[in-house]
Backbone as numpy.savetxt, mean C-alpha at the origin, in Angstrom:
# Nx Ny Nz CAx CAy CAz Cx Cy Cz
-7.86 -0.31 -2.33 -6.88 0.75 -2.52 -5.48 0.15 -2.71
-4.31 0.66 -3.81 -3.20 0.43 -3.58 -2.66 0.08 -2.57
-2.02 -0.40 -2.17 -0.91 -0.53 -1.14 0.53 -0.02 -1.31
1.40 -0.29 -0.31 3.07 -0.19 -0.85 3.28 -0.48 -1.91
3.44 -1.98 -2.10 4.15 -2.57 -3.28 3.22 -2.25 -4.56
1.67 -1.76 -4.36 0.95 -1.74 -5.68 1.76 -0.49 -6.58
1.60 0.28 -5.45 1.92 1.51 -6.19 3.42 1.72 -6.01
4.49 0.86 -5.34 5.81 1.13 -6.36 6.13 0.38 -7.28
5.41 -0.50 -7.81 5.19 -1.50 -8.90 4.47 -0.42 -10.06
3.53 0.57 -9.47 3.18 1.35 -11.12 4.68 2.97 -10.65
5.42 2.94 -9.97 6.08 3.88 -10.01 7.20 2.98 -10.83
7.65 2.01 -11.00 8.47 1.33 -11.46 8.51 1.06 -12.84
7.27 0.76 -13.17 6.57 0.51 -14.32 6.80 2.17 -15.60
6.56 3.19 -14.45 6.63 4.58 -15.25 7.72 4.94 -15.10
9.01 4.68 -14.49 10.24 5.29 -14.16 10.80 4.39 -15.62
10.24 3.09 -16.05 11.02 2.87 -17.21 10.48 3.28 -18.78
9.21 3.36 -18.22 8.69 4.10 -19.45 8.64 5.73 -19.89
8.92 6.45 -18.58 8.93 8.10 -18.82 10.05 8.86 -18.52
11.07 8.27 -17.72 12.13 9.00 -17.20 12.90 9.68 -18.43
13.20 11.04 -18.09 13.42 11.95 -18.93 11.94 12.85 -19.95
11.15 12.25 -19.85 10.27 12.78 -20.93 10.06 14.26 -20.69
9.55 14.87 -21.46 9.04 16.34 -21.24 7.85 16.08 -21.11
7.05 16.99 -20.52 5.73 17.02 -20.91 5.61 18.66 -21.40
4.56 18.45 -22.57 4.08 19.66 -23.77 2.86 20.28 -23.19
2.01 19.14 -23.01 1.07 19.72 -22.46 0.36 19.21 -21.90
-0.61 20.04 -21.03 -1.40 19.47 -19.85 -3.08 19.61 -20.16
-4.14 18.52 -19.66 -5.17 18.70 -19.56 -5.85 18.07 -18.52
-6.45 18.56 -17.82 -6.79 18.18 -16.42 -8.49 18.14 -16.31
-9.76 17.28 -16.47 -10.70 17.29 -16.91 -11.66 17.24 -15.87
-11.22 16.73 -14.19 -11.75 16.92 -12.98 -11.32 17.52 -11.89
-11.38 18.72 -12.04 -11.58 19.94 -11.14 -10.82 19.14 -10.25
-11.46 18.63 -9.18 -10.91 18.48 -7.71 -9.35 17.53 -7.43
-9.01 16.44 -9.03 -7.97 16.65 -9.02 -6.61 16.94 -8.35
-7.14 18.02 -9.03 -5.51 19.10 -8.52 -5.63 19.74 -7.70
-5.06 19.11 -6.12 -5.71 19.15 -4.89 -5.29 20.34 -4.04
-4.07 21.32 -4.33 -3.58 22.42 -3.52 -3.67 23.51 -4.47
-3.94 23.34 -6.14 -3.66 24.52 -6.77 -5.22 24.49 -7.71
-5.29 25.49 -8.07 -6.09 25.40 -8.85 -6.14 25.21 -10.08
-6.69 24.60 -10.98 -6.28 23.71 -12.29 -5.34 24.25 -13.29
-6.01 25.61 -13.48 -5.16 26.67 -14.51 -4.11 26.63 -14.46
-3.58 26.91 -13.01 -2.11 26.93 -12.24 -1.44 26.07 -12.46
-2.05 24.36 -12.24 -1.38 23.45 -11.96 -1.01 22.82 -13.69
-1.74 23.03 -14.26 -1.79 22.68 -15.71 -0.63 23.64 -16.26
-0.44 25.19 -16.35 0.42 25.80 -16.81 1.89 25.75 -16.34
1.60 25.16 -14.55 3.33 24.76 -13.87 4.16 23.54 -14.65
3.18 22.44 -15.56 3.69 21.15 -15.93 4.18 21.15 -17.24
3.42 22.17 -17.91 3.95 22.63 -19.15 5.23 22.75 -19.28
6.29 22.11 -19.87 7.82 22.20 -20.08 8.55 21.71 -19.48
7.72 20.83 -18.27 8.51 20.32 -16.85 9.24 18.65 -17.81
10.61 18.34 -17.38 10.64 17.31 -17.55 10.54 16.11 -16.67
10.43 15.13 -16.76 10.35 14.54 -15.44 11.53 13.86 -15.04
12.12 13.97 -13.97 13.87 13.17 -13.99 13.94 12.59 -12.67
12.50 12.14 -11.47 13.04 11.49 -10.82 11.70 10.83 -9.73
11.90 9.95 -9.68 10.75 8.76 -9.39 10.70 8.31 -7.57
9.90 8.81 -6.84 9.86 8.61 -5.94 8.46 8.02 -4.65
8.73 7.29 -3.75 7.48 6.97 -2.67 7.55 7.25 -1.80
6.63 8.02 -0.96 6.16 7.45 0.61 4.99 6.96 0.84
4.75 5.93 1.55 3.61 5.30 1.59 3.17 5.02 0.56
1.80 5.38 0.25 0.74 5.05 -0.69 0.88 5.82 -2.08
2.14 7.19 -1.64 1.68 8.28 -2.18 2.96 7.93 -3.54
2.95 7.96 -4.75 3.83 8.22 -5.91 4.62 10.06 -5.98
5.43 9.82 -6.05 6.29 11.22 -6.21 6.83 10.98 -7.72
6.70 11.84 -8.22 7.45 12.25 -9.59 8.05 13.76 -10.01
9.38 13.41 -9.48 10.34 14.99 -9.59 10.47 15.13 -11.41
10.06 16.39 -10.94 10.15 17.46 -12.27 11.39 18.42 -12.48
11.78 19.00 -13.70 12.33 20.47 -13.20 12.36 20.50 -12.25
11.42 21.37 -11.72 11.28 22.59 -10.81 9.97 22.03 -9.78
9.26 21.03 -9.64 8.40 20.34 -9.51 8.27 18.81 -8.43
7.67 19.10 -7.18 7.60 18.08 -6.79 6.00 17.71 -6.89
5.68 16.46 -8.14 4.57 16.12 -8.39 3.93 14.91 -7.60
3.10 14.92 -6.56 2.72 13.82 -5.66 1.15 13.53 -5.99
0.96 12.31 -6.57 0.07 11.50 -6.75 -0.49 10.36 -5.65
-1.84 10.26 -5.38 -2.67 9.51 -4.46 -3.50 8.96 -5.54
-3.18 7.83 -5.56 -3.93 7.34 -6.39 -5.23 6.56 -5.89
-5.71 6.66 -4.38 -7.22 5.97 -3.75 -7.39 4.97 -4.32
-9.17 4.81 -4.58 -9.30 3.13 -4.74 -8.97 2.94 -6.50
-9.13 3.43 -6.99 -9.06 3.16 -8.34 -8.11 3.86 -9.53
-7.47 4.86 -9.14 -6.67 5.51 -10.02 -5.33 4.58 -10.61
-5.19 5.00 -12.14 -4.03 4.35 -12.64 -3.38 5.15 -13.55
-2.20 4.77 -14.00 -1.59 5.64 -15.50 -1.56 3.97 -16.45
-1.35 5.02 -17.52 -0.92 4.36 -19.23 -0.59 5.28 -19.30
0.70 4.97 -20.51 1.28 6.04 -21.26 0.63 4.97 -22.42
-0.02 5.83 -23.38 -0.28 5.75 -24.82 0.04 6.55 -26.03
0.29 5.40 -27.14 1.19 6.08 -27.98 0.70 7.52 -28.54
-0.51 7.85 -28.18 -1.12 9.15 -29.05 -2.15 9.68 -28.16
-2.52 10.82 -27.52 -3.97 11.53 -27.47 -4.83 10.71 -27.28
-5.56 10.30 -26.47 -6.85 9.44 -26.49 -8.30 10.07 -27.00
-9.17 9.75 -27.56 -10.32 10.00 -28.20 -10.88 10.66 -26.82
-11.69 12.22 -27.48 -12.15 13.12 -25.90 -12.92 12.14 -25.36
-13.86 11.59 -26.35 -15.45 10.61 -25.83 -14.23 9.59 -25.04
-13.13 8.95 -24.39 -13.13 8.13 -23.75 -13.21 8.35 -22.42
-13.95 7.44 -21.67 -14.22 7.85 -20.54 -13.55 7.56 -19.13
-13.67 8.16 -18.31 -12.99 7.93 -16.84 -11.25 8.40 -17.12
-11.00 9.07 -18.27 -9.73 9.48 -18.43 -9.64 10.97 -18.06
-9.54 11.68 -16.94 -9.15 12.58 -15.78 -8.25 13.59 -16.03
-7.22 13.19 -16.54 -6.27 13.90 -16.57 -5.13 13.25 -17.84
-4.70 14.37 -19.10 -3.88 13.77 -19.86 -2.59 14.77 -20.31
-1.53 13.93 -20.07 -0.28 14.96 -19.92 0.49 14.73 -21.42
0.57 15.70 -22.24 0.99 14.56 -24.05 2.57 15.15 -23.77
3.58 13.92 -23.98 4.63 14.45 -24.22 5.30 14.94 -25.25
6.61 15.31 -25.29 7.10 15.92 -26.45 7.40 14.93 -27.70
7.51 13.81 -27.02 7.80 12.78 -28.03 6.59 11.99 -29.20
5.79 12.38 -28.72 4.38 12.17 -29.23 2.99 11.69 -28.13
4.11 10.58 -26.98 3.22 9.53 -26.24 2.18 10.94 -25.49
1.65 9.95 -24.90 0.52 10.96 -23.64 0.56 9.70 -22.47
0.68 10.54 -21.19 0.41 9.77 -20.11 -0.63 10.39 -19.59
-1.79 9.49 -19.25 -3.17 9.61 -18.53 -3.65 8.94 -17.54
-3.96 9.60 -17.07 -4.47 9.43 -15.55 -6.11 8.93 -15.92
-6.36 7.94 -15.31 -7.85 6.82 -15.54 -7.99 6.78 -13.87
-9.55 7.04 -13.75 -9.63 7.05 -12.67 -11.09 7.24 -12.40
-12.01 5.56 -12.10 -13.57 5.74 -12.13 -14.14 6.37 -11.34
-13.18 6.16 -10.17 -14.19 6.87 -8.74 -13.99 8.46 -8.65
-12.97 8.82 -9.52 -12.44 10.36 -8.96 -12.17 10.27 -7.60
-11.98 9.55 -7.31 -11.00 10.03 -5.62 -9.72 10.22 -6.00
-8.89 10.19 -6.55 -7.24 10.32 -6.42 -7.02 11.71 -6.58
-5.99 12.04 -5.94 -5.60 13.59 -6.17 -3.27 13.74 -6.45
-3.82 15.01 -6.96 -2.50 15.29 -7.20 -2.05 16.57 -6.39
-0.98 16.78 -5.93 -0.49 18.23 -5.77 1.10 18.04 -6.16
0.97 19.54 -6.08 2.54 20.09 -7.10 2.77 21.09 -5.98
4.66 20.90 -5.91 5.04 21.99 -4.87 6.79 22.18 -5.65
7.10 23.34 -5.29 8.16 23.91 -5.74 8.79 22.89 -4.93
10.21 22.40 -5.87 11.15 21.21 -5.44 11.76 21.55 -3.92
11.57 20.21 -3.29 12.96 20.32 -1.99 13.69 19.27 -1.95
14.73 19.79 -1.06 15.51 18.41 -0.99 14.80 17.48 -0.05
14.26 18.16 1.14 13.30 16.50 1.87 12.05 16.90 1.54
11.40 15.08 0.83 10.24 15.32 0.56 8.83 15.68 1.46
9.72 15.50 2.96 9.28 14.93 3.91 8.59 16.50 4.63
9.25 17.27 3.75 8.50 19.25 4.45 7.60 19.39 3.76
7.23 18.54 3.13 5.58 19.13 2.23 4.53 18.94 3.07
3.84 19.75 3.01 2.50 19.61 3.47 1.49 18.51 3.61
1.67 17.68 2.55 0.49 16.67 2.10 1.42 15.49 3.11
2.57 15.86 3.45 3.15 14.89 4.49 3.27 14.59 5.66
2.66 16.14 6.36 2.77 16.28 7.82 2.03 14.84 8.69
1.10 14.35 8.17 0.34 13.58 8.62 0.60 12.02 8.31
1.89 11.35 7.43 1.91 10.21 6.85 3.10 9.81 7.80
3.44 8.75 8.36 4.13 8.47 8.95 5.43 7.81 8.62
6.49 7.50 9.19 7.41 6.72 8.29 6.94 5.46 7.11
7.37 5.46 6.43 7.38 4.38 4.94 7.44 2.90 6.15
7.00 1.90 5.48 6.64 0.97 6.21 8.32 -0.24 6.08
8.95 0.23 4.70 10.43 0.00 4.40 11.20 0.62 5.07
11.03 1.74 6.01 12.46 2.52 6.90 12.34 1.58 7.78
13.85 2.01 8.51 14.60 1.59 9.15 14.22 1.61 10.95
12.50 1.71 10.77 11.90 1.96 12.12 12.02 0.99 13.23
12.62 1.31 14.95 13.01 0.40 15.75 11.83 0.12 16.37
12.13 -0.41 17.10 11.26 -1.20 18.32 10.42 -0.13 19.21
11.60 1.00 19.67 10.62 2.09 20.35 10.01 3.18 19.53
10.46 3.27 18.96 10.24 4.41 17.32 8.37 3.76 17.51
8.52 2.70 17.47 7.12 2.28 16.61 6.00 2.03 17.84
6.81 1.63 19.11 6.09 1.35 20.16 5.68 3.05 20.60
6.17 4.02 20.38 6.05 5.55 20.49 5.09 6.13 19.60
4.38 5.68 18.19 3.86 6.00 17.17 2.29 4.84 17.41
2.32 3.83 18.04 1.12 3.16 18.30 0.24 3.97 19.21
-1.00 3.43 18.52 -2.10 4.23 19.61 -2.48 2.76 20.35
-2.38 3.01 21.97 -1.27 2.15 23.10 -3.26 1.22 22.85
-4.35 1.94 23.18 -5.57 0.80 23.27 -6.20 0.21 22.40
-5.21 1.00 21.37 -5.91 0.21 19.67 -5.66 -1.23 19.32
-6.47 -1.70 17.99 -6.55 -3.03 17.91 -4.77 -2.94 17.02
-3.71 -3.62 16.79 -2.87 -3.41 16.31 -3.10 -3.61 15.04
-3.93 -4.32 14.29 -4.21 -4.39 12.69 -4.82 -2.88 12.36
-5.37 -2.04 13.63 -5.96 -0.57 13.15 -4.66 -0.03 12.93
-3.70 -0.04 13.86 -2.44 0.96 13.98 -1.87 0.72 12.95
-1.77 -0.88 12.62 -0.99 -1.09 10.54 -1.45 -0.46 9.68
-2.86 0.05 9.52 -3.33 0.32 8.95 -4.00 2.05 9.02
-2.73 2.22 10.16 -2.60 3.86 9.85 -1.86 4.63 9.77
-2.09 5.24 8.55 -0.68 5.71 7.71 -0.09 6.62 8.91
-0.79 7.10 9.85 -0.07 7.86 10.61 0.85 7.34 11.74
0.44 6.10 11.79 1.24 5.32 12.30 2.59 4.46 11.57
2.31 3.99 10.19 3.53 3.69 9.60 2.64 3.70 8.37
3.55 3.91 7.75 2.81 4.44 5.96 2.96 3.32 4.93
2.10 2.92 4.78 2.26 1.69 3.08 1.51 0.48 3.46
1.31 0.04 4.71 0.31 -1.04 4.67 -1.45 -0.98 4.72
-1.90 -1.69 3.54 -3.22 -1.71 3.51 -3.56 -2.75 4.36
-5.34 -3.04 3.94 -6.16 -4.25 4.35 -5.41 -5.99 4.22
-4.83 -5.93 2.71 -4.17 -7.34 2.67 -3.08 -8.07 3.36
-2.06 -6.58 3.68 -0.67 -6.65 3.85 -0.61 -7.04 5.36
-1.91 -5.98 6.21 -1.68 -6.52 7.57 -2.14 -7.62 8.03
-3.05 -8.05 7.16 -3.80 -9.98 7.40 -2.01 -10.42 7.12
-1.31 -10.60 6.45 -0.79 -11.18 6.07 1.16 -11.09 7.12
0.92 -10.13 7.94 1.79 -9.43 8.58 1.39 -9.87 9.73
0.31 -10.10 10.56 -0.29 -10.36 11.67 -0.15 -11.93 11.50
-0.09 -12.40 10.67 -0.51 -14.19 10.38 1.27 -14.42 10.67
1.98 -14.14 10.06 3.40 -14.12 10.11 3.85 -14.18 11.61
3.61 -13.01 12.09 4.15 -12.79 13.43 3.22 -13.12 14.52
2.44 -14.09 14.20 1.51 -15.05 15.18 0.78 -14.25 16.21
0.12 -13.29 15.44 -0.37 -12.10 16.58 -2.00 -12.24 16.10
-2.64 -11.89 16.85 -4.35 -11.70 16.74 -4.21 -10.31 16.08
-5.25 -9.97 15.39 -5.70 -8.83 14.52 -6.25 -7.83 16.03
-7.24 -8.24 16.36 -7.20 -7.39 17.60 -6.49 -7.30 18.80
-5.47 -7.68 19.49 -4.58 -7.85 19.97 -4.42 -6.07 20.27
-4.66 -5.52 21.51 -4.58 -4.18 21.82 -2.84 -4.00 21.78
-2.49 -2.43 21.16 -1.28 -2.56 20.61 -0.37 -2.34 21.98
-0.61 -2.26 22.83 0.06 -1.90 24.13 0.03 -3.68 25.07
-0.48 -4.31 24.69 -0.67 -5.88 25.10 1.04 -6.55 24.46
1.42 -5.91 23.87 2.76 -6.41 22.82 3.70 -6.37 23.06
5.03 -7.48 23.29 5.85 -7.30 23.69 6.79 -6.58 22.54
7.93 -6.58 23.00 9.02 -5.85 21.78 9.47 -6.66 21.37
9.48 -8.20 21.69 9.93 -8.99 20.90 8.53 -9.38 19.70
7.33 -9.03 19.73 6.53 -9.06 18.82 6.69 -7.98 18.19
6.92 -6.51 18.44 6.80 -5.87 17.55 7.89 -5.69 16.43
9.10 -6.30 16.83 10.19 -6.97 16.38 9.62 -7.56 15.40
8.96 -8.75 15.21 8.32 -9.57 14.65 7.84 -8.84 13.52
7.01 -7.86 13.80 5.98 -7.17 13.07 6.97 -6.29 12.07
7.81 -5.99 12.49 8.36 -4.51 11.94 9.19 -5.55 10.42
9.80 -7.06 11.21 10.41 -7.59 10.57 9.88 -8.38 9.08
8.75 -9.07 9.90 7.57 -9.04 8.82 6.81 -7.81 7.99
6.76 -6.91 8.49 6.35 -6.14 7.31 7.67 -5.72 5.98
8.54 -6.12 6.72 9.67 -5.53 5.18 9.59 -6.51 4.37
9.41 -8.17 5.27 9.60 -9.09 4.48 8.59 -9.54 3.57
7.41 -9.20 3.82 6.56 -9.30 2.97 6.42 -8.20 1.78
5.85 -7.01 2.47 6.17 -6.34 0.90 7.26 -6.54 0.30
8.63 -6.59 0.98 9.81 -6.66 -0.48 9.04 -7.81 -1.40
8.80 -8.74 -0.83 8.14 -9.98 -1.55 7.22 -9.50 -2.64
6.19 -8.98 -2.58 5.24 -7.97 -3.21 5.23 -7.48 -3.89
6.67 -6.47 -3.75 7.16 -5.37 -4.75 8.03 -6.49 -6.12
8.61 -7.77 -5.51 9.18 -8.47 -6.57 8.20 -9.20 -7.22
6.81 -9.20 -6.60 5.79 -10.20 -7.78 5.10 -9.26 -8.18
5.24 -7.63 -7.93 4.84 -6.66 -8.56 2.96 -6.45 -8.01
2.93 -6.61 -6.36 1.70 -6.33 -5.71 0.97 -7.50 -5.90
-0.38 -7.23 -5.51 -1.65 -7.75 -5.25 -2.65 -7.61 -6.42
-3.10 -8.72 -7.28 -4.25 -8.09 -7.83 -5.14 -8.94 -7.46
-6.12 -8.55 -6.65 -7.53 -8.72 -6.46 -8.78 -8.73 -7.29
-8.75 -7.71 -7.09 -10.01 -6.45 -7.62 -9.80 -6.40 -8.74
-9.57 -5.19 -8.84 -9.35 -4.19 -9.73 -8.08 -3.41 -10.58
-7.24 -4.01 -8.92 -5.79 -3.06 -9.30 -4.81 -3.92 -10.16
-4.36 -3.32 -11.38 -3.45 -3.47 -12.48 -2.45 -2.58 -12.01
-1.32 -2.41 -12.51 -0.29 -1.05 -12.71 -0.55 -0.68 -13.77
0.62 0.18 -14.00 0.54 0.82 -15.45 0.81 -0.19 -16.43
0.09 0.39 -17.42 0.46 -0.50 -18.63 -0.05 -2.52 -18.42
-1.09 -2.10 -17.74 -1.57 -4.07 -17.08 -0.61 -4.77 -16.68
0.19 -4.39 -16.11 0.72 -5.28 -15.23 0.09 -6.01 -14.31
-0.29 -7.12 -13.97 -0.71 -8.30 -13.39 0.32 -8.43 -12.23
-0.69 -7.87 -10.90 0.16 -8.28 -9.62 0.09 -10.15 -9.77
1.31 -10.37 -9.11 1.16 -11.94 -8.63 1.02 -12.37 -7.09
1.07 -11.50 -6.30 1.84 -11.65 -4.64 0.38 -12.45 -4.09
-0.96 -12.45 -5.02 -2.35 -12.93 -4.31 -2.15 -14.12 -4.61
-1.12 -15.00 -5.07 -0.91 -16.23 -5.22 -0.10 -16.76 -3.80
0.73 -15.85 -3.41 1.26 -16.30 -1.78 0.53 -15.92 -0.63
-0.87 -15.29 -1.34 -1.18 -14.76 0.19 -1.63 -16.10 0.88
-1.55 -16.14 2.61 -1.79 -17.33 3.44 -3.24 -17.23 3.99
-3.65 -16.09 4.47 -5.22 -15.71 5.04 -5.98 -14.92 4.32
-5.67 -13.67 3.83 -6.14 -12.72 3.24 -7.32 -13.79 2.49
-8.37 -13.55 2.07 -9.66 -13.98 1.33 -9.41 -15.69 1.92
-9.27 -16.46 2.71 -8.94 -17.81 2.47 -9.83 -18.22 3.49
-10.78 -17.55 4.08 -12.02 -18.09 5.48 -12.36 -19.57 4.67
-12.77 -20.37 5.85 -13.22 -21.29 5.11 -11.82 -22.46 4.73
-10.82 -21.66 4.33 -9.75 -23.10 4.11 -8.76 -23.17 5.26
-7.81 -24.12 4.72 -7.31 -24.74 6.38 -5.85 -24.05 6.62
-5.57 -23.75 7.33 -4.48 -22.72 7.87 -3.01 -23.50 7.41
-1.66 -22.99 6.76 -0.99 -23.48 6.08 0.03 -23.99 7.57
-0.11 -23.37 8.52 0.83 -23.97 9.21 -0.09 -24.91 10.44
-1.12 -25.07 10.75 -1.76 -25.79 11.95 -3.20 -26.43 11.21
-3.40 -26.10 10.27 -4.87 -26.80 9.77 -6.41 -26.37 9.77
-5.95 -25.44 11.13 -7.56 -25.22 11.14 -8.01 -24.11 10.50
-9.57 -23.98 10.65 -9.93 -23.34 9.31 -9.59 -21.67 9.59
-9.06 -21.02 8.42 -9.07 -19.88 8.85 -10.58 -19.19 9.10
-10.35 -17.94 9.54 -11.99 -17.11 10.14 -11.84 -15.64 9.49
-13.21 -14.98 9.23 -13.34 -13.46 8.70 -13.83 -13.12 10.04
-13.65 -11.99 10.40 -14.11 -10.96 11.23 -14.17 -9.30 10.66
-14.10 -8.54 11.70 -14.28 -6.98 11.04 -13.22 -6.55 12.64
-12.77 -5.87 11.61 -11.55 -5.52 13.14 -12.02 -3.77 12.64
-12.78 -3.03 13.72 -12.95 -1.72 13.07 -13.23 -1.69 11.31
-14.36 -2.12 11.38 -15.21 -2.15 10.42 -14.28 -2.89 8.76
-13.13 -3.11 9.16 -12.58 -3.82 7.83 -12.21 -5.39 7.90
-12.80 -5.72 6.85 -12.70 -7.35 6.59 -11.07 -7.93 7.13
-11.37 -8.52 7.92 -10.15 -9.18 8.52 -9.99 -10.84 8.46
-8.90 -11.77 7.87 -8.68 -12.94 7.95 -7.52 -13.41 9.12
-7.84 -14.25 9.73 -6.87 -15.02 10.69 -7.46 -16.49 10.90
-5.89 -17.09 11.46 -6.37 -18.11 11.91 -6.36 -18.05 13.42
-7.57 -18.50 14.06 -7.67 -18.35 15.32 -6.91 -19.36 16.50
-6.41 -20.38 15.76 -4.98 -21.07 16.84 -3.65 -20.72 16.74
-3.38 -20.08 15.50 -1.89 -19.67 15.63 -1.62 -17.92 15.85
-3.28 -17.62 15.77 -3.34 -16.45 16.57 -4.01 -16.20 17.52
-3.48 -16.44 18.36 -4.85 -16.11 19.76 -4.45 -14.83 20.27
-5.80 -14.71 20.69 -6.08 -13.36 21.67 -5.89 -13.27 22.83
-4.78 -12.51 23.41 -4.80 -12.63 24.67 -5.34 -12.91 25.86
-5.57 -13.91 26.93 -6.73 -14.13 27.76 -7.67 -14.98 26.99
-7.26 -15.58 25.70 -8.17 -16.47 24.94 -7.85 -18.08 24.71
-6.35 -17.93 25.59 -4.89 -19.02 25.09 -6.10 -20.31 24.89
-6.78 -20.35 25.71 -7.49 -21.78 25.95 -8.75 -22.17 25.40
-9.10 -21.21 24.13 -10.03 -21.49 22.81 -10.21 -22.68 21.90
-8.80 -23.32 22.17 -8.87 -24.40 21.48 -8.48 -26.35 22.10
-8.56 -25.73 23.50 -8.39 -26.93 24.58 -9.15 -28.38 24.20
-10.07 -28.26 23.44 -11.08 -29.43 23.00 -10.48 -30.04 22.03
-9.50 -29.34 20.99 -8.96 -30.15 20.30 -8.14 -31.53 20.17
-7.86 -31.89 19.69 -6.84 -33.29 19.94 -5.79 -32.89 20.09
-5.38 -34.04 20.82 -3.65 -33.64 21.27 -2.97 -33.88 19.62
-3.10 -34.16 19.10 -2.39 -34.32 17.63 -2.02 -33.33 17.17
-3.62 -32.72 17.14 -3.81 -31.16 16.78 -2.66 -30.10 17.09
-3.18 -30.46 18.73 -2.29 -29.32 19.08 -0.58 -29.69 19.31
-0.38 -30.83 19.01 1.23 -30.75 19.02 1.48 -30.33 17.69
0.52 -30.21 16.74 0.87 -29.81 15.10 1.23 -28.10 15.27
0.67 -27.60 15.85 0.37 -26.31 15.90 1.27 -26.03 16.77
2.24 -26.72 17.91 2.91 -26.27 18.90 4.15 -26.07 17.96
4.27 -27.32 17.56 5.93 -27.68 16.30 5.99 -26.42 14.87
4.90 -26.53 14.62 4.76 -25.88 13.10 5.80 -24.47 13.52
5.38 -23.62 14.20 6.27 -22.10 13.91 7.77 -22.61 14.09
8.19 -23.19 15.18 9.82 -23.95 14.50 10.22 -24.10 13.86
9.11 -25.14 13.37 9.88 -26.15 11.82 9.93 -24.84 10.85
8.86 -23.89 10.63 9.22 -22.32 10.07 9.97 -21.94 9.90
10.74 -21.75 11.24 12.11 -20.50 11.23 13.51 -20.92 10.12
């Protein structure tokens, strides 16, 4: 699934390719879609709308209209292109196609059909919509130490709590391997075990990595492109994420996969230990471990 930076990398991507456009007309080809209105509705509200303003929380793409606050979820597979013309009906996995006045069409591609859209009469905070009650601050605000220690669920593993939007909004599977490795914390590490000078850590590391992200324009793994193929680069800095098996960039040893609540998790298990675990790696050489004592220093 997208992450933060995936999907403000395709909001970025469309804010330079559509801002201002009209859209003429609408065609919407999977029902479920158009997730609060019903298609007719939602297809005849877009008709004439122009689009004039580009926005995120979390995972979710906002695109202000007229009269129109248009919020896109794009799940595991959804994307846009704007193409210069109408696409052929026979092409497939194309969902939804909006043709503008200028000739282009922007379309929504999307294999799995999970992504959804809803449309709500404009406000000034995006934050009273409905589809929001449940998403928690953007993982980029300005969230403190108790803000976040108040929003953790206190016996959870803390890579679950990153990884819930209701807890802070925009980090996926990659971002918190990569957020947890940073701030020298275990993936399971119960979130109430944490001091505030770690969650400090965490809050600090998560800006610093996605900004990073959003400037190499995300993650591509899989599947995920932006609009128009854009080629994330940020899987070239990742340190653990997919790397089991190779040797940890700051202490050597090999990183490890686990399942932290059923999702693939990477760490390294000496520069992250588990609480009550400090002494997992006592057999090692003293070499070893003065490498691993020095390394987060020489870091800062």
């Amino acid at each position: 699934m997208p992450e933060g930076p995936e999907v403000q990398t395709v909001l970025n991507v469309l804010e330079q390719e559509i801002r201002g456009a009209e859209i003429r007309e609408v065609e919407v080809r999977h029902p479920k879609l158009a997730a609060n209105l019903p298609v007719a509705e939602f297809e005849q509200a877009l008709r004439g709308q122009r689009i004039e303003g580009f926005s995120r929380i979390g995972k979710y793409l906002v695109l202000i209209t007229t009269d129109y606050d248009w919020i896109i979820h794009l799940r595991m597979e959804g994307k846009f292109y704007v193409l210069p013309a109408k696409p052929d009906p026979a092409a497939k996995h194309m969902h939804a196609l909006f043709e503008l006045a200028d000739g282009r069409c922007l379309v929504y591609h999307d294999v799995r059909k999970f992504g959804r859209m809803y449309l709500y009469p404009r406000q000034e905070d995006l934050r009273t919509l409905p589809v929001f009650a449940k998403v928690g601050p953007d993982a980029f605000s300005p969230v403190t130490v108790p803000e976040f220690r108040q929003r953790l669920k206190k016996n959870r593993a803390i890579k679950l709590n990153l990884l819930d939007q209701d807890v802070i909004a925009g980090i996926g599977n990659i971002y918190a391997d990569e957020i947890l490795f940073a701030s020298r914390i275990h993936p399971q590490t119960p979130a109430k075990d944490l001091t505030d000078a770690q969650l400090a850590d965490v809050l600090h590391n998560t800006r610093e990595i996605l900004a990073e992200a959003v400037r190499k324009k995300g993650t591509t793994i899989r599947s995920y492109t932006s609009s128009l193929g854009v080629q994330g680069e940020f899987q070239n800095q990742l340190r653990v994420h997919t790397k089991d098996g190779s040797g940890c960039p700051v202490c050597g040893h090999e990183i490890e996969k686990t399942k932290v609540g059923q999702r693939t998790t990477y760490f390294c298990p000496v520069c992250q230990k588990l609480p009550g675990n400090e002494t997992r790696d006592e057999s090692r050489s003293g070499t070893s471990q003065q490498v691993s004592a020095r390394q987060p220093a020489e870091e800062n």
